[in-house]
Coordinates of C-alpha atoms in Angstrom, one line a residue:
X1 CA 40.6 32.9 103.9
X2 CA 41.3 32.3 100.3
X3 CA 43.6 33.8 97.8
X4 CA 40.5 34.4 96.2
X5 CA 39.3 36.6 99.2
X6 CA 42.5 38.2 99.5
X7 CA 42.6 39.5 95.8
X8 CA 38.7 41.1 96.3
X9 CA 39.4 44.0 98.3
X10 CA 41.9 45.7 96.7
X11 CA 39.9 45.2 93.5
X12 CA 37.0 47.2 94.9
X13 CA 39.3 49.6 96.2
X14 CA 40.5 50.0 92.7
X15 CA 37.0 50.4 91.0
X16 CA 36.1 52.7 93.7
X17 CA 38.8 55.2 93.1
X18 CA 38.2 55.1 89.5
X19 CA 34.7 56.7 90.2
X20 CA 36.3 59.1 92.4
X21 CA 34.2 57.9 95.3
X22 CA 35.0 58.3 98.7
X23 CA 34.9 55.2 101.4
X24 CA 33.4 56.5 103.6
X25 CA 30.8 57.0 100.8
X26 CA 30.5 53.8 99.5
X27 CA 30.4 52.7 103.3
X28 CA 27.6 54.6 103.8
X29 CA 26.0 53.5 100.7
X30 CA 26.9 50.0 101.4
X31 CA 25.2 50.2 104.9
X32 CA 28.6 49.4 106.8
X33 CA 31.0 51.2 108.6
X34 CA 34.0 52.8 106.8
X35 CA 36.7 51.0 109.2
X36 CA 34.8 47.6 107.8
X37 CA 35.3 48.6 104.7
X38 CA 38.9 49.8 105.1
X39 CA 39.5 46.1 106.3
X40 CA 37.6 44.4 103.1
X41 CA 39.5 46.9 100.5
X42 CA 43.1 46.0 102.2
X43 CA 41.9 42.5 101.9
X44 CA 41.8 41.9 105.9
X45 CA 38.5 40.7 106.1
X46 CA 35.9 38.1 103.9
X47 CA 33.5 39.3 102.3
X48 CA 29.7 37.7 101.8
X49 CA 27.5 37.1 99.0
X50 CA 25.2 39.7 99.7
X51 CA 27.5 42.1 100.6
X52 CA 29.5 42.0 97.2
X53 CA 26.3 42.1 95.2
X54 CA 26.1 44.9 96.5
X55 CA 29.4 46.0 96.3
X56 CA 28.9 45.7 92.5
X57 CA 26.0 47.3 92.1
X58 CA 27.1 50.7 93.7
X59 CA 30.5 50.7 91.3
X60 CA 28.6 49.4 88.4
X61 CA 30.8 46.3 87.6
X62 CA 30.0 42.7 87.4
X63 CA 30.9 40.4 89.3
X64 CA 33.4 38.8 86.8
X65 CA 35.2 42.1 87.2
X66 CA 35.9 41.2 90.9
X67 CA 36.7 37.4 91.4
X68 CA 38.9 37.1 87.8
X69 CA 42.0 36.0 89.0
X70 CA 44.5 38.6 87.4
X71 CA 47.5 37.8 85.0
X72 CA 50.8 37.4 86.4
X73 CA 52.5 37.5 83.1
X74 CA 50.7 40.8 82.1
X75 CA 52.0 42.4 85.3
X76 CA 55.4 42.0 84.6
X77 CA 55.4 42.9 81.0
X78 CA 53.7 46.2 82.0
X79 CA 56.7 46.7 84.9
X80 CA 59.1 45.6 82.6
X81 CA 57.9 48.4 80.2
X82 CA 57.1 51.1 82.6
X83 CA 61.0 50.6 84.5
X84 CA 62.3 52.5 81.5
X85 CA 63.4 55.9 82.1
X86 CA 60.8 57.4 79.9
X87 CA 58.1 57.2 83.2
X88 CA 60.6 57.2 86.0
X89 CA 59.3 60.8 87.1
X90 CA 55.5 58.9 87.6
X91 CA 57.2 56.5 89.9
X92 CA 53.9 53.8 89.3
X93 CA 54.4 51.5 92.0
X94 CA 53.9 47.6 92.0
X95 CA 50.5 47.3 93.6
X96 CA 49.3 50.3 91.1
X97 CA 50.4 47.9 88.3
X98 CA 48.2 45.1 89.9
X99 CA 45.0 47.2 90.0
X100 CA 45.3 47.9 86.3
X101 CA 45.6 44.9 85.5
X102 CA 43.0 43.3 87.6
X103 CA 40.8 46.4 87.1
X104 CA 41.3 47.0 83.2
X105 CA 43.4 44.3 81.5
X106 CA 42.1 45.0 78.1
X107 CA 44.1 48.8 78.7
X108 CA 47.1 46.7 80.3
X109 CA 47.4 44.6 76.8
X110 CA 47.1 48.1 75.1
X111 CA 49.6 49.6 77.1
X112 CA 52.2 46.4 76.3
X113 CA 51.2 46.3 72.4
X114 CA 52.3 50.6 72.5
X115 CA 55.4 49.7 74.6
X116 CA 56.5 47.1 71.5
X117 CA 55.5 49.7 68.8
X118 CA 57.9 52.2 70.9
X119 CA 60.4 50.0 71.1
X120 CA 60.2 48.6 67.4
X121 CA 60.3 52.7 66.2
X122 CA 63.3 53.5 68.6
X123 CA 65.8 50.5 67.3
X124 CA 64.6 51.4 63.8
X125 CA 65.7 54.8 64.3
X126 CA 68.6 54.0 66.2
X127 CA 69.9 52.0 63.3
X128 CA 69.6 54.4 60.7
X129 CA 71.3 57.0 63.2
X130 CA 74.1 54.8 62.9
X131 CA 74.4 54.0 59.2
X132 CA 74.4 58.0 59.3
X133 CA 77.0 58.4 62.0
X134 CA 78.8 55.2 61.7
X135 CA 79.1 55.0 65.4
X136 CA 77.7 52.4 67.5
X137 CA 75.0 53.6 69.9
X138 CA 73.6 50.4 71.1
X139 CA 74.3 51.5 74.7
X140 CA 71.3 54.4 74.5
X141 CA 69.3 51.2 73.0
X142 CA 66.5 52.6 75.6
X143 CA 66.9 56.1 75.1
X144 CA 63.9 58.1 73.9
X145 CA 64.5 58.6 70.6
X146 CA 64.4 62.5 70.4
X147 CA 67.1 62.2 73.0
X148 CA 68.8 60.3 70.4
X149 CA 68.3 62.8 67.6
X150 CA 69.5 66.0 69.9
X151 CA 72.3 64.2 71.1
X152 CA 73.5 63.3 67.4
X153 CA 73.2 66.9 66.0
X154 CA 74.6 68.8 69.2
X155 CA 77.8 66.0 68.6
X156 CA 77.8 66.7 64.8
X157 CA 77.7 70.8 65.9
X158 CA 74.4 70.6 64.4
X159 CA 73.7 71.2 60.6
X160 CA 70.5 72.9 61.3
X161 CA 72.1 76.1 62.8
X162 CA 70.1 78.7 60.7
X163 CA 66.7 76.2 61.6
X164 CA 67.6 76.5 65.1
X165 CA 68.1 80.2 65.0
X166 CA 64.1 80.5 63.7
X167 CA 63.1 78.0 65.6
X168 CA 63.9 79.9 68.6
X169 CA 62.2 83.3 67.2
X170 CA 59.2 81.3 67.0
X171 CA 59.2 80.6 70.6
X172 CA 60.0 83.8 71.8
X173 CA 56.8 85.0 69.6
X174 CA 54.3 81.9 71.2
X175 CA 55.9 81.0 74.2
X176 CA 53.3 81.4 77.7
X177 CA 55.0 80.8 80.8
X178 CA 58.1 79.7 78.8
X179 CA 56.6 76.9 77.3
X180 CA 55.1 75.9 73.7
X181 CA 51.3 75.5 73.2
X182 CA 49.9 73.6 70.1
X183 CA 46.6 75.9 69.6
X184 CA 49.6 79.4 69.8
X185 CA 51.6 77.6 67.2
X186 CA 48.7 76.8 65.0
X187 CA 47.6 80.4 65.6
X188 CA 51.0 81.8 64.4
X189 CA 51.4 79.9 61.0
X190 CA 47.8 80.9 60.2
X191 CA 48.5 84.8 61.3
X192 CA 52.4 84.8 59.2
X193 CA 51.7 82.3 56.7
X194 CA 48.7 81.6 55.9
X195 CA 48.7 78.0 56.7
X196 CA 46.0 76.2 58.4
X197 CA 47.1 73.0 60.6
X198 CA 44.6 70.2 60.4
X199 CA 44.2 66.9 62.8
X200 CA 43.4 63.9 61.0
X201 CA 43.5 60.6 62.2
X202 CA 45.3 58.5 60.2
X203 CA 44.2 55.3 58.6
X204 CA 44.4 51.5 60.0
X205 CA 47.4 50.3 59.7
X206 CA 49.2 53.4 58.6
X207 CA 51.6 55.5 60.3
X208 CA 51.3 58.9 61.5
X209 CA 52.7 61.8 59.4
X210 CA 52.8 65.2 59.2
X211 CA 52.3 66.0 55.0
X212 CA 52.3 69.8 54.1
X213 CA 50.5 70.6 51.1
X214 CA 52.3 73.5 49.4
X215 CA 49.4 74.3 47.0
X216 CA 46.6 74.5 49.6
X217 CA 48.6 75.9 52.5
X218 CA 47.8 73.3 54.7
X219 CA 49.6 71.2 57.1
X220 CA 47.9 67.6 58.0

């Protein structure tokens, strides 16, 4: 069997979950039994020409999508990325890296090109924390940076004492089973202060920001 046929199965495996089909659907669709198909999808058996047509018919792919051979390097940049602490509660797993990137490498190279913006942002900030501070805080290089920021005021006994205080009014007022919702914070400037929250997306190239115009009472 070659590597080739090895690689195919868990590829249509991969697909087939995306849809949200069953196997024992697609089996039954395919004209084969599921236990066949289990042994194709953990690559234990070959798979034939007419059978794979087939196969990518029913999951709409191509067949380019099946017999690509995937990219090492991209694998490991995306573990690389996802072994920070930020995603250790998802606890992705190797072979769930592997079907991404065999499955959907254009959102692999996306996911690699946010991990560098991320990164670039959090040393950016972490460096102008410590022109502030004047401490060294290159050991919490891969902290996340609101992390960062909290820690910094709470060690500084925080200068925002009186923001806190409202801050923390506001909650009690919007709060639903102790959390914060974006549509009952909206809701709440527009009801006390007449100020109405607009989404916009921002422009190529630029950064996001919040602006608030003063004038026109409202916050972009």
């Amino acid at each position: 069997m070659s590597q080739l046929d090895l690689k195919i199965g868990p590829k249509i495996k991969a697909f087939r979950r995306q849809l949200g089909l069953q196997a024992n659907k697609l089996a039954e669709e395919l004209e084969i039994s599921p236990s066949y198909l289990n042994l194709i999808e953990g690559g234990k058996r070959k798979i034939d020409g007419d059978l794979l047509l087939k196969v990518c018919e029913k999951l709409n792919i191509q067949l380019s999508d099946l017999t690509t051979k995937s990219d090492i390097n991209l694998e490991n940049t995306i573990s690389e990325i996802l072994d920070d602490k930020l995603f250790e509660d998802l606890d992705i797993l190797g072979p769930e890296v592997k079907d991404l990137v065999g499955t959907n490498p254009k959102i692999g190279r996306a996911l690699v090109r946010l991990g560098d913006i991320l990164k670039k942002k959090d040393h950016e900030l972490i460096n102008k924390i410590e022109k502030l501070s004047g401490k060294i805080v290159d050991n919490r290089k891969n902290s996340f940076p609101g992390e960062v920021i909290s820690d910094f005021l709470q060690e500084n006994k925080n200068y925002f004492s009186k923001l806190e205080e409202f801050a923390n009014k506001v909650f009690e007022k919007i709060q639903v089973n102790n959390r914060t919702r974006y549509i009952a914070l909206c809701e709440y400037l527009k009801k006390e202060y007449s100020i109405t929250v607009k989404d916009i997306i921002p422009e190529d190239g630029k950064p996001f920001s919040k602006i608030f115009n003063k004038k026109k009472k409202n916050f972009y």
